[in-house]
Each structure stands twice: as structure tokens, then as C-alpha cells.
Amino acid sequence: MAQATAKASIPRAHKNRTVSDWVILILLIIGGLVMLFPFIVLLLNAFKTTADYNSSGPLSWPTHLQFDGLMKFWTRVNYPEKLWNSIWISGLVAVFAVILSMFNAFALGIGRVKGRRWIVLLIMLANMLPQEAMLYPLYIMFKQIGLYNNPWSIVIIFTVIQSAFGTYLLSSVYGTFPKAILEAATIDGASRWTIFKNIVFPISKPTLSVMLVFFFIWTWNEYMIPMAFLIDNSSQTIPIAVASLTGDRLMDVTTTAAASLISIVPTLIFYLIFQRTLSRGITTGAVK
């Protein structure tokens, strides 16, 4: 009986779909294809020869697969070295920024420090500040403390930048935390650290996981500040290595396409690994 009811409900669900639902679905499919189009073009040209690209253009299928562009980029820029630099810089920034955001937001959202609104306002204004305005002051500061041309300068800079956004986001979330739970824990003799460790942190894990994924990808794609601060070739990241392929009177389209393709593969793998964590964090935050 239950199976028959379930089977009968399936056609009804399809019949209940209106014309606007189908229009929205078609528009979403078209939008997805438009977003995937640059990646498809990149994929087509990454495995072409230069002669094949010049004769048939960027939108044609390669006559046969060529891996010369990938090999040129791999050997020319020492890709494993650049990959490791990007991984450990982005990973440390993501972890440090999440931890710093968490403690800052706990103090602002739950600790209720004096001048909380002004501090949050300053953090919001700092998020709106363009990186070009920070470049020269940061250059002077890290030059004086001896961290210029050092990957740790990038870790410090982007930990602060990403944690500013994370603090602003989490402080608004922690500001709506149920006061009854905190008051009950305080009456039971729980300290601030106990409240943070046993109550606030477990509840905010989904939000923190989303921030971790975004901070990693954002830092991975950064170009301007790493380009200005990392002079030595051995300390540079993948976006800088890809940019080094182009210059005055130097433009190898197939090698650049192959380099762009291989540079985004690690972030795609990272996203696929944490996709379930990301979706759970977003849906859990929405439900809460």
C-alpha cells in the first residue's frame, strides 16, 4: 500500500511543475554551460600543438593529443616546487585565519568587549580596503622586520586579511547565540574557555569548515601581493609561475592553456574532497 502511494505521488510531482519552473531550470542549465565554457576552451587548447592552434583556432578539437605544453610548463617553472609552495602557504593561512577569526568573533560576539560595534565597523571597513592601498605600507613594514622575500610574509598578510572577513562573519553569528545556554553554563561554573571549547566551538564547526575551504581557495588564487613580495624563484607560487609564461613578445597559447589547466587541478581536487563538508556546513548554517 505504501509503495503504491509513493509511486502515485511521483507523477503528481511532475505534473505540479509549472512553466516557470521549467524556464528557471533551462536558465540554470544555460548559466552552468556559460560558466563551464572557459574551462572547456582551456581543456581543448591545453592538448594542442601551436601549429594546430594557429590553423584551426581555439574552439576546434585537437587533431591528436599533445602533452608538450604540460611538459614545458612542468620543467620550465619547476612545477612540483611551486605546487608545494602554494599548498603550504594556502593551508597555513586557512588554518591560522579560521583560528584567529574564531577567537576574535568569540570576544566580540559573546564576550561583549567594550566598543564592540566600532571594532566590527573598523573590520568591515578594512575588508573594503583594496590590496593596492596596502601594498606599499606592507612592503615598508616587512622590509624593516626582515621578512621581505620570505613566504612567511604572505602567510602573515593573508592570515590577517582573511581573518578580518572571518571575524566580521562569525561575530554576527555569535552575536545571535542563545544567551540562555551561556547563562546556564555560567551558573554551572563553566569558565569562558569551557564555554568556548564545549559549547560554541562544536556548534560552529560547520561554519568554520566552510570558511576553511574558502580561505584556502582564495589564498591559492592570490597574485598581486605574492608577486610583489616573493622575488626568489624558489619561493613563488603557482599563479606567479603561470604569469611568468607571458610577457613582451612571448606568448605561447597552448603552453599557457596547459599551465592554467594544471594550476587549477589541485584546487578542484581540494574542493571535491571537501565538497560534502562544504555542503553540510552551508545547509546546517541555514537550518540554524
Short mmCIF file of C-alpha atoms in Angstrom, two decimals:
data_model
loop_
_atom_site.label_atom_id
_atom_site.label_comp_id
_atom_site.label_asym_id
_atom_site.label_seq_id
_atom_site.Cartn_x
_atom_site.Cartn_y
_atom_site.Cartn_z
CA MET A 1 0.00 0.00 0.00
CA ALA A 2 2.81 2.38 0.92
CA GLN A 3 4.66 1.54 -2.28
CA ALA A 4 1.58 2.24 -4.38
CA THR A 5 1.09 5.58 -2.68
CA ALA A 6 4.74 6.51 -3.28
CA LYS A 7 4.51 5.54 -6.95
CA ALA A 8 1.33 7.54 -7.36
CA SER A 9 2.94 10.63 -5.84
CA ILE A 10 5.80 10.68 -8.35
CA PRO A 11 3.73 11.63 -11.43
CA ARG A 12 1.85 14.19 -9.38
CA ALA A 13 5.14 15.90 -8.50
CA HIS A 14 5.98 16.15 -12.18
CA LYS A 15 2.52 17.42 -13.05
CA ASN A 16 2.75 20.11 -10.38
CA ARG A 17 5.70 21.70 -12.12
CA THR A 18 4.67 24.92 -13.78
CA VAL A 19 6.02 26.58 -16.90
CA SER A 20 8.06 28.98 -14.76
CA ASP A 21 9.79 26.03 -13.08
CA TRP A 22 10.89 24.67 -16.43
CA VAL A 23 12.02 28.12 -17.56
CA ILE A 24 14.12 28.52 -14.40
CA LEU A 25 15.61 25.04 -14.90
CA ILE A 26 16.53 25.81 -18.51
CA LEU A 27 18.08 29.15 -17.50
CA LEU A 28 20.13 27.43 -14.79
CA ILE A 29 21.41 24.87 -17.31
CA ILE A 30 22.34 27.64 -19.74
CA GLY A 31 24.06 29.56 -16.94
CA GLY A 32 26.01 26.45 -15.96
CA LEU A 33 27.17 25.92 -19.55
CA VAL A 34 28.23 29.58 -19.80
CA MET A 35 30.28 29.20 -16.62
CA LEU A 36 31.87 25.99 -17.91
CA PHE A 37 32.66 27.44 -21.34
CA PRO A 38 36.05 28.99 -20.38
CA PHE A 39 37.11 25.70 -18.78
CA ILE A 40 36.09 23.78 -21.91
CA VAL A 41 38.11 26.15 -24.13
CA LEU A 42 41.06 25.75 -21.76
CA LEU A 43 40.75 21.97 -21.93
CA LEU A 44 40.63 21.97 -25.72
CA ASN A 45 43.73 24.13 -26.17
CA ALA A 46 45.84 22.54 -23.45
CA PHE A 47 46.42 19.45 -25.58
CA LYS A 48 47.04 21.14 -28.95
CA THR A 49 50.24 21.99 -30.70
CA THR A 50 50.96 25.61 -31.62
CA ALA A 51 50.55 24.79 -35.32
CA ASP A 52 47.21 23.10 -34.65
CA TYR A 53 46.00 26.15 -32.69
CA ASN A 54 47.11 28.59 -35.40
CA SER A 55 45.46 26.60 -38.19
CA SER A 56 42.14 25.63 -36.58
CA GLY A 57 41.58 28.23 -33.85
CA PRO A 58 40.72 27.92 -30.15
CA LEU A 59 37.29 26.26 -30.49
CA SER A 60 38.25 23.23 -32.57
CA TRP A 61 39.04 19.75 -31.28
CA PRO A 62 42.74 18.81 -31.26
CA THR A 63 43.71 16.53 -34.13
CA HIS A 64 45.63 14.36 -31.69
CA LEU A 65 46.54 14.75 -28.04
CA GLN A 66 49.79 16.55 -27.31
CA PHE A 67 51.34 16.90 -23.86
CA ASP A 68 54.16 19.22 -24.91
CA GLY A 69 52.55 22.24 -23.24
CA LEU A 70 52.21 20.42 -19.92
CA MET A 71 55.80 19.19 -20.07
CA LYS A 72 57.14 22.65 -20.97
CA PHE A 73 55.39 24.26 -18.04
CA TRP A 74 56.35 21.43 -15.67
CA THR A 75 60.05 21.71 -16.43
CA ARG A 76 60.30 25.46 -17.11
CA VAL A 77 58.92 26.64 -13.76
CA ASN A 78 59.70 23.56 -11.62
CA TYR A 79 56.02 22.84 -11.03
CA PRO A 80 56.41 20.49 -8.01
CA GLU A 81 58.27 23.23 -6.11
CA LYS A 82 55.61 25.85 -6.94
CA LEU A 83 52.85 23.39 -6.07
CA TRP A 84 54.33 22.75 -2.64
CA ASN A 85 54.74 26.48 -2.00
CA SER A 86 51.08 27.12 -2.85
CA ILE A 87 49.85 24.19 -0.77
CA TRP A 88 51.66 25.00 2.47
CA ILE A 89 51.09 28.77 2.21
CA SER A 90 47.36 28.40 1.46
CA GLY A 91 46.93 25.65 4.04
CA LEU A 92 48.58 27.59 6.86
CA VAL A 93 46.68 30.75 6.00
CA ALA A 94 43.37 28.85 6.02
CA VAL A 95 44.05 27.22 9.40
CA PHE A 96 45.50 30.31 11.10
CA ALA A 97 42.78 32.61 9.72
CA VAL A 98 39.99 30.31 10.95
CA ILE A 99 41.54 30.08 14.43
CA LEU A 100 42.10 33.84 14.65
CA SER A 101 38.59 34.57 13.35
CA MET A 102 37.11 32.20 15.88
CA PHE A 103 38.79 33.79 18.90
CA ASN A 104 38.14 37.34 17.69
CA ALA A 105 34.48 36.61 17.00
CA PHE A 106 34.05 34.92 20.38
CA ALA A 107 35.36 38.04 22.11
CA LEU A 108 33.21 40.37 20.01
CA GLY A 109 30.04 38.31 19.68
CA ILE A 110 29.86 36.57 23.06
CA GLY A 111 32.45 38.26 25.24
CA ARG A 112 30.83 41.62 24.50
CA VAL A 113 34.03 43.67 24.74
CA LYS A 114 33.71 47.43 25.05
CA GLY A 115 33.38 49.28 21.77
CA ARG A 116 32.27 46.11 20.01
CA ARG A 117 30.25 47.93 17.34
CA TRP A 118 33.11 50.27 16.49
CA ILE A 119 35.54 47.36 16.24
CA VAL A 120 33.19 45.45 13.93
CA LEU A 121 32.73 48.61 11.85
CA LEU A 122 36.50 49.04 11.50
CA ILE A 123 36.84 45.39 10.48
CA MET A 124 34.12 45.84 7.86
CA LEU A 125 35.89 48.94 6.50
CA ALA A 126 39.18 47.00 6.43
CA ASN A 127 37.51 44.33 4.28
CA MET A 128 36.60 47.04 1.77
CA LEU A 129 40.17 48.35 1.54
CA PRO A 130 41.79 47.39 -1.80
CA GLN A 131 45.07 45.49 -1.71
CA GLU A 132 46.73 48.15 -3.86
CA ALA A 133 46.36 50.62 -0.97
CA MET A 134 48.07 48.20 1.43
CA LEU A 135 50.93 47.19 -0.83
CA TYR A 136 53.41 49.98 -0.10
CA PRO A 137 52.89 50.10 3.72
CA LEU A 138 53.22 46.32 3.88
CA TYR A 139 56.37 46.47 1.76
CA ILE A 140 57.99 49.01 4.12
CA MET A 141 56.94 47.09 7.23
CA PHE A 142 58.17 43.66 6.13
CA LYS A 143 61.33 45.16 4.68
CA GLN A 144 62.16 46.62 8.10
CA ILE A 145 61.49 43.41 10.04
CA GLY A 146 63.47 41.27 7.57
CA LEU A 147 60.61 39.18 6.19
CA TYR A 148 60.55 40.62 2.69
CA ASN A 149 61.09 37.94 0.03
CA ASN A 150 60.02 35.34 2.59
CA PRO A 151 56.94 33.10 2.16
CA TRP A 152 56.05 33.68 5.82
CA SER A 153 55.26 37.29 4.98
CA ILE A 154 52.50 36.03 2.67
CA VAL A 155 51.22 33.74 5.43
CA ILE A 156 51.07 36.63 7.91
CA ILE A 157 49.49 39.10 5.49
CA PHE A 158 46.73 36.85 4.25
CA THR A 159 46.05 35.39 7.69
CA VAL A 160 45.16 38.91 8.79
CA ILE A 161 43.23 39.71 5.60
CA GLN A 162 41.18 36.51 5.62
CA SER A 163 40.59 36.63 9.38
CA ALA A 164 39.17 40.16 9.03
CA PHE A 165 36.38 38.74 6.86
CA GLY A 166 36.03 35.69 9.09
CA THR A 167 35.79 37.83 12.22
CA TYR A 168 33.10 40.01 10.67
CA LEU A 169 31.13 36.94 9.60
CA LEU A 170 31.46 34.96 12.82
CA SER A 171 30.88 37.89 15.16
CA SER A 172 27.44 38.40 13.63
CA VAL A 173 26.74 34.68 14.04
CA TYR A 174 27.98 34.55 17.64
CA GLY A 175 26.03 37.73 18.41
CA THR A 176 22.79 35.77 17.93
CA PHE A 177 23.94 32.89 20.14
CA PRO A 178 21.20 31.96 22.70
CA LYS A 179 22.01 33.77 25.94
CA ALA A 180 20.09 31.20 27.99
CA ILE A 181 22.63 28.50 27.13
CA LEU A 182 25.55 30.74 28.10
CA GLU A 183 23.89 31.82 31.35
CA ALA A 184 23.10 28.21 32.28
CA ALA A 185 26.71 27.20 31.64
CA THR A 186 27.98 30.14 33.71
CA ILE A 187 25.68 29.20 36.60
CA ASP A 188 27.05 25.66 36.46
CA GLY A 189 30.51 27.09 36.97
CA ALA A 190 31.82 26.86 33.42
CA SER A 191 34.65 29.22 32.56
CA ARG A 192 34.89 31.21 29.33
CA TRP A 193 37.32 28.66 27.92
CA THR A 194 34.97 25.78 28.83
CA ILE A 195 32.03 27.57 27.16
CA PHE A 196 34.11 28.17 24.07
CA LYS A 197 35.52 24.64 23.88
CA ASN A 198 32.44 22.59 24.80
CA ILE A 199 29.54 24.72 23.55
CA VAL A 200 30.45 27.38 20.98
CA PHE A 201 33.14 25.53 19.03
CA PRO A 202 31.16 22.28 18.39
CA ILE A 203 28.11 24.23 17.23
CA SER A 204 30.12 26.46 14.89
CA LYS A 205 32.10 23.62 13.24
CA PRO A 206 30.02 23.66 10.01
CA THR A 207 30.60 27.40 9.55
CA LEU A 208 34.31 27.02 10.30
CA SER A 209 34.64 24.24 7.72
CA VAL A 210 33.10 26.46 5.04
CA MET A 211 35.49 29.28 5.96
CA LEU A 212 38.46 26.89 5.81
CA VAL A 213 37.64 25.83 2.24
CA PHE A 214 37.07 29.39 1.05
CA PHE A 215 40.21 30.76 2.72
CA PHE A 216 42.34 28.05 1.11
CA ILE A 217 40.99 28.70 -2.40
CA TRP A 218 41.12 32.50 -2.04
CA THR A 219 44.73 32.42 -0.87
CA TRP A 220 45.68 29.95 -3.62
CA ASN A 221 44.43 32.37 -6.29
CA GLU A 222 46.17 35.47 -4.89
CA TYR A 223 48.59 37.06 -7.30
CA MET A 224 49.44 40.73 -6.70
CA ILE A 225 50.89 40.67 -3.17
CA PRO A 226 52.79 37.37 -3.66
CA MET A 227 54.22 38.75 -6.91
CA ALA A 228 55.47 41.87 -5.09
CA PHE A 229 56.84 40.05 -2.03
CA LEU A 230 58.29 36.80 -3.42
CA ILE A 231 61.28 37.69 -5.56
CA ASP A 232 63.21 34.42 -5.46
CA ASN A 233 62.01 31.85 -7.95
CA SER A 234 62.19 29.08 -5.35
CA SER A 235 59.60 30.75 -3.10
CA GLN A 236 57.00 31.70 -5.71
CA THR A 237 53.51 30.23 -6.03
CA ILE A 238 51.63 28.74 -8.97
CA PRO A 239 49.77 31.92 -10.11
CA ILE A 240 53.12 33.72 -10.38
CA ALA A 241 54.58 30.80 -12.33
CA VAL A 242 51.68 30.88 -14.79
CA ALA A 243 52.06 34.65 -15.23
CA SER A 244 55.77 34.21 -15.99
CA LEU A 245 54.86 32.40 -19.23
CA THR A 246 53.56 35.60 -20.82
CA GLY A 247 55.45 38.78 -21.43
CA ASP A 248 56.73 41.16 -24.08
CA ARG A 249 56.95 39.29 -27.39
CA LEU A 250 56.39 35.99 -25.56
CA MET A 251 53.02 34.27 -25.87
CA ASP A 252 52.68 30.53 -26.23
CA VAL A 253 48.93 29.97 -26.11
CA THR A 254 48.96 26.19 -25.81
CA THR A 255 51.58 26.20 -23.05
CA THR A 256 49.69 28.92 -21.19
CA ALA A 257 46.45 26.93 -21.51
CA ALA A 258 48.17 23.80 -20.24
CA ALA A 259 49.71 25.74 -17.36
CA SER A 260 46.34 27.25 -16.41
CA LEU A 261 44.73 23.83 -16.52
CA ILE A 262 47.32 22.14 -14.36
CA SER A 263 47.30 25.06 -11.92
CA ILE A 264 43.59 24.72 -11.13
CA VAL A 265 43.61 20.93 -10.82
CA PRO A 266 44.83 20.95 -7.16
CA THR A 267 42.08 23.37 -6.12
CA LEU A 268 39.48 21.23 -7.90
CA ILE A 269 40.75 18.16 -6.05
CA PHE A 270 40.67 20.07 -2.76
CA TYR A 271 37.11 21.23 -3.45
CA LEU A 272 35.94 17.72 -4.39
CA ILE A 273 37.47 16.28 -1.23
CA PHE A 274 35.72 18.83 0.99
CA GLN A 275 32.55 19.17 -1.09
CA ARG A 276 30.44 17.20 1.36
CA THR A 277 31.84 19.16 4.28
CA LEU A 278 31.12 22.41 2.44
CA SER A 279 27.53 21.48 1.56
CA ARG A 280 26.85 20.25 5.10
CA GLY A 281 28.25 23.46 6.55
CA ILE A 282 26.06 25.65 4.34
CA THR A 283 22.87 23.65 4.92
CA THR A 284 23.50 23.33 8.66
CA GLY A 285 24.09 27.07 8.95
CA ALA A 286 20.92 27.75 7.01
CA VAL A 287 18.86 25.48 9.26
CA LYS A 288 20.28 27.01 12.40
#
